[in-house]
């Protein structure tokens, strides 16, 4: 008599499957990068968002391009506080430095 073969597939929820897919190294890095860049607008608010033309993250440095010189000068004095606020929002020490262009 033949034995029934055991099911080799594990049943997972959609949430678990998505988590597994996103946790793959190249994809995880990309998703993390987007999350970090989006945190700039979430933390800094609408007033800063309208003067922000570009945000990018590379080698633990967040580069932010602003189109307002007065705003850039004001924020340059608060870079350490901004970095801490962003990292707190992200739940980790992702950003080592914030550079305003």
PDB file of C-alpha atoms in Angstrom:
ATOM      1  CA  UNK A   1       0.000   0.000   0.000  1.00  0.00           C
ATOM      2  CA  UNK A   2       1.247   3.462  -0.913  1.00  0.00           C
ATOM      3  CA  UNK A   3       1.798   6.010   1.820  1.00  0.00           C
ATOM      4  CA  UNK A   4       0.319   9.410   1.357  1.00  0.00           C
ATOM      5  CA  UNK A   5       3.045  11.937   0.648  1.00  0.00           C
ATOM      6  CA  UNK A   6       3.184  14.799   3.072  1.00  0.00           C
ATOM      7  CA  UNK A   7       2.340  18.216   1.776  1.00  0.00           C
ATOM      8  CA  UNK A   8       5.603  20.055   1.195  1.00  0.00           C
ATOM      9  CA  UNK A   9       3.979  23.443   0.928  1.00  0.00           C
ATOM     10  CA  UNK A  10       3.487  25.652   3.907  1.00  0.00           C
ATOM     11  CA  UNK A  11       0.366  27.776   4.005  1.00  0.00           C
ATOM     12  CA  UNK A  12       1.176  31.447   4.584  1.00  0.00           C
ATOM     13  CA  UNK A  13      -0.856  34.594   4.764  1.00  0.00           C
ATOM     14  CA  UNK A  14      -0.439  37.241   2.084  1.00  0.00           C
ATOM     15  CA  UNK A  15       1.235  39.458   4.678  1.00  0.00           C
ATOM     16  CA  UNK A  16       3.852  36.761   5.383  1.00  0.00           C
ATOM     17  CA  UNK A  17       4.505  36.194   1.680  1.00  0.00           C
ATOM     18  CA  UNK A  18       4.974  39.923   1.043  1.00  0.00           C
ATOM     19  CA  UNK A  19       7.288  40.179   4.041  1.00  0.00           C
ATOM     20  CA  UNK A  20       9.371  37.284   2.672  1.00  0.00           C
ATOM     21  CA  UNK A  21       9.575  38.901  -0.766  1.00  0.00           C
ATOM     22  CA  UNK A  22      10.477  42.349   0.584  1.00  0.00           C
ATOM     23  CA  UNK A  23      13.112  40.895   2.903  1.00  0.00           C
ATOM     24  CA  UNK A  24      15.175  39.676  -0.054  1.00  0.00           C
ATOM     25  CA  UNK A  25      18.343  41.785   0.030  1.00  0.00           C
ATOM     26  CA  UNK A  26      18.094  43.819  -3.228  1.00  0.00           C
ATOM     27  CA  UNK A  27      14.398  44.495  -2.789  1.00  0.00           C
ATOM     28  CA  UNK A  28      14.739  45.214   0.927  1.00  0.00           C
ATOM     29  CA  UNK A  29      17.393  47.840   0.230  1.00  0.00           C
ATOM     30  CA  UNK A  30      15.184  49.545  -2.370  1.00  0.00           C
ATOM     31  CA  UNK A  31      12.105  49.553  -0.153  1.00  0.00           C
ATOM     32  CA  UNK A  32      14.176  50.861   2.756  1.00  0.00           C
ATOM     33  CA  UNK A  33      15.592  53.614   0.548  1.00  0.00           C
ATOM     34  CA  UNK A  34      12.094  54.744  -0.494  1.00  0.00           C
ATOM     35  CA  UNK A  35      10.901  54.638   3.117  1.00  0.00           C
ATOM     36  CA  UNK A  36      13.834  56.789   4.252  1.00  0.00           C
ATOM     37  CA  UNK A  37      13.310  59.356   1.481  1.00  0.00           C
ATOM     38  CA  UNK A  38       9.571  59.548   2.217  1.00  0.00           C
ATOM     39  CA  UNK A  39      10.309  60.154   5.894  1.00  0.00           C
ATOM     40  CA  UNK A  40      11.710  63.601   5.002  1.00  0.00           C
ATOM     41  CA  UNK A  41       8.276  64.880   3.963  1.00  0.00           C
ATOM     42  CA  UNK A  42       6.488  63.047   6.777  1.00  0.00           C
ATOM     43  CA  UNK A  43       8.737  64.488   9.499  1.00  0.00           C
ATOM     44  CA  UNK A  44       9.399  67.960   8.072  1.00  0.00           C
ATOM     45  CA  UNK A  45       5.808  68.688   7.088  1.00  0.00           C
ATOM     46  CA  UNK A  46       4.010  70.413   4.244  1.00  0.00           C
ATOM     47  CA  UNK A  47       5.782  73.788   4.567  1.00  0.00           C
ATOM     48  CA  UNK A  48       9.200  72.225   3.960  1.00  0.00           C
ATOM     49  CA  UNK A  49       7.839  69.742   1.405  1.00  0.00           C
ATOM     50  CA  UNK A  50       6.813  72.493  -1.019  1.00  0.00           C
ATOM     51  CA  UNK A  51      10.402  73.828  -1.082  1.00  0.00           C
ATOM     52  CA  UNK A  52      11.981  70.375  -1.511  1.00  0.00           C
ATOM     53  CA  UNK A  53      12.841  69.453  -5.095  1.00  0.00           C
ATOM     54  CA  UNK A  54      14.744  66.195  -4.536  1.00  0.00           C
ATOM     55  CA  UNK A  55      15.484  63.693  -1.756  1.00  0.00           C
ATOM     56  CA  UNK A  56      17.881  60.775  -2.158  1.00  0.00           C
ATOM     57  CA  UNK A  57      19.612  58.375   0.202  1.00  0.00           C
ATOM     58  CA  UNK A  58      23.035  56.866  -0.423  1.00  0.00           C
ATOM     59  CA  UNK A  59      25.674  55.354   1.891  1.00  0.00           C
ATOM     60  CA  UNK A  60      23.740  56.368   5.032  1.00  0.00           C
ATOM     61  CA  UNK A  61      23.580  60.018   3.925  1.00  0.00           C
ATOM     62  CA  UNK A  62      20.267  61.740   3.163  1.00  0.00           C
ATOM     63  CA  UNK A  63      20.727  64.345   0.419  1.00  0.00           C
ATOM     64  CA  UNK A  64      17.989  66.971   0.224  1.00  0.00           C
ATOM     65  CA  UNK A  65      17.770  69.608  -2.493  1.00  0.00           C
ATOM     66  CA  UNK A  66      15.866  72.716  -1.434  1.00  0.00           C
ATOM     67  CA  UNK A  67      14.717  75.541  -3.711  1.00  0.00           C
ATOM     68  CA  UNK A  68      14.604  78.161  -0.947  1.00  0.00           C
ATOM     69  CA  UNK A  69      17.917  79.659   0.212  1.00  0.00           C
ATOM     70  CA  UNK A  70      16.441  81.151   3.427  1.00  0.00           C
ATOM     71  CA  UNK A  71      14.901  77.792   4.382  1.00  0.00           C
ATOM     72  CA  UNK A  72      18.191  76.035   3.639  1.00  0.00           C
ATOM     73  CA  UNK A  73      20.061  78.463   5.931  1.00  0.00           C
ATOM     74  CA  UNK A  74      17.496  77.977   8.710  1.00  0.00           C
ATOM     75  CA  UNK A  75      17.613  74.178   8.481  1.00  0.00           C
ATOM     76  CA  UNK A  76      21.437  74.020   8.316  1.00  0.00           C
ATOM     77  CA  UNK A  77      21.502  75.093  11.969  1.00  0.00           C
ATOM     78  CA  UNK A  78      19.238  72.167  12.911  1.00  0.00           C
ATOM     79  CA  UNK A  79      20.786  69.268  10.961  1.00  0.00           C
ATOM     80  CA  UNK A  80      21.587  67.142  14.020  1.00  0.00           C
ATOM     81  CA  UNK A  81      18.049  67.543  15.395  1.00  0.00           C
ATOM     82  CA  UNK A  82      16.584  66.765  11.952  1.00  0.00           C
ATOM     83  CA  UNK A  83      18.723  63.614  11.662  1.00  0.00           C
ATOM     84  CA  UNK A  84      17.625  62.446  15.122  1.00  0.00           C
ATOM     85  CA  UNK A  85      13.948  63.130  14.342  1.00  0.00           C
ATOM     86  CA  UNK A  86      14.141  61.209  11.062  1.00  0.00           C
ATOM     87  CA  UNK A  87      15.864  58.228  12.691  1.00  0.00           C
ATOM     88  CA  UNK A  88      13.303  58.227  15.510  1.00  0.00           C
ATOM     89  CA  UNK A  89      10.496  58.244  12.933  1.00  0.00           C
ATOM     90  CA  UNK A  90      12.168  55.354  11.072  1.00  0.00           C
ATOM     91  CA  UNK A  91      12.785  53.343  14.240  1.00  0.00           C
ATOM     92  CA  UNK A  92      16.525  52.925  13.809  1.00  0.00           C
ATOM     93  CA  UNK A  93      19.842  54.603  13.052  1.00  0.00           C
ATOM     94  CA  UNK A  94      19.582  54.571   9.263  1.00  0.00           C
ATOM     95  CA  UNK A  95      20.734  58.135   8.596  1.00  0.00           C
ATOM     96  CA  UNK A  96      24.255  59.123   9.669  1.00  0.00           C
ATOM     97  CA  UNK A  97      24.202  62.566   8.068  1.00  0.00           C
ATOM     98  CA  UNK A  98      21.801  64.986   6.354  1.00  0.00           C
ATOM     99  CA  UNK A  99      23.189  67.135   3.538  1.00  0.00           C
ATOM    100  CA  UNK A 100      21.254  70.116   2.190  1.00  0.00           C
ATOM    101  CA  UNK A 101      21.910  71.204  -1.402  1.00  0.00           C
TER     102      UNK A 101
END
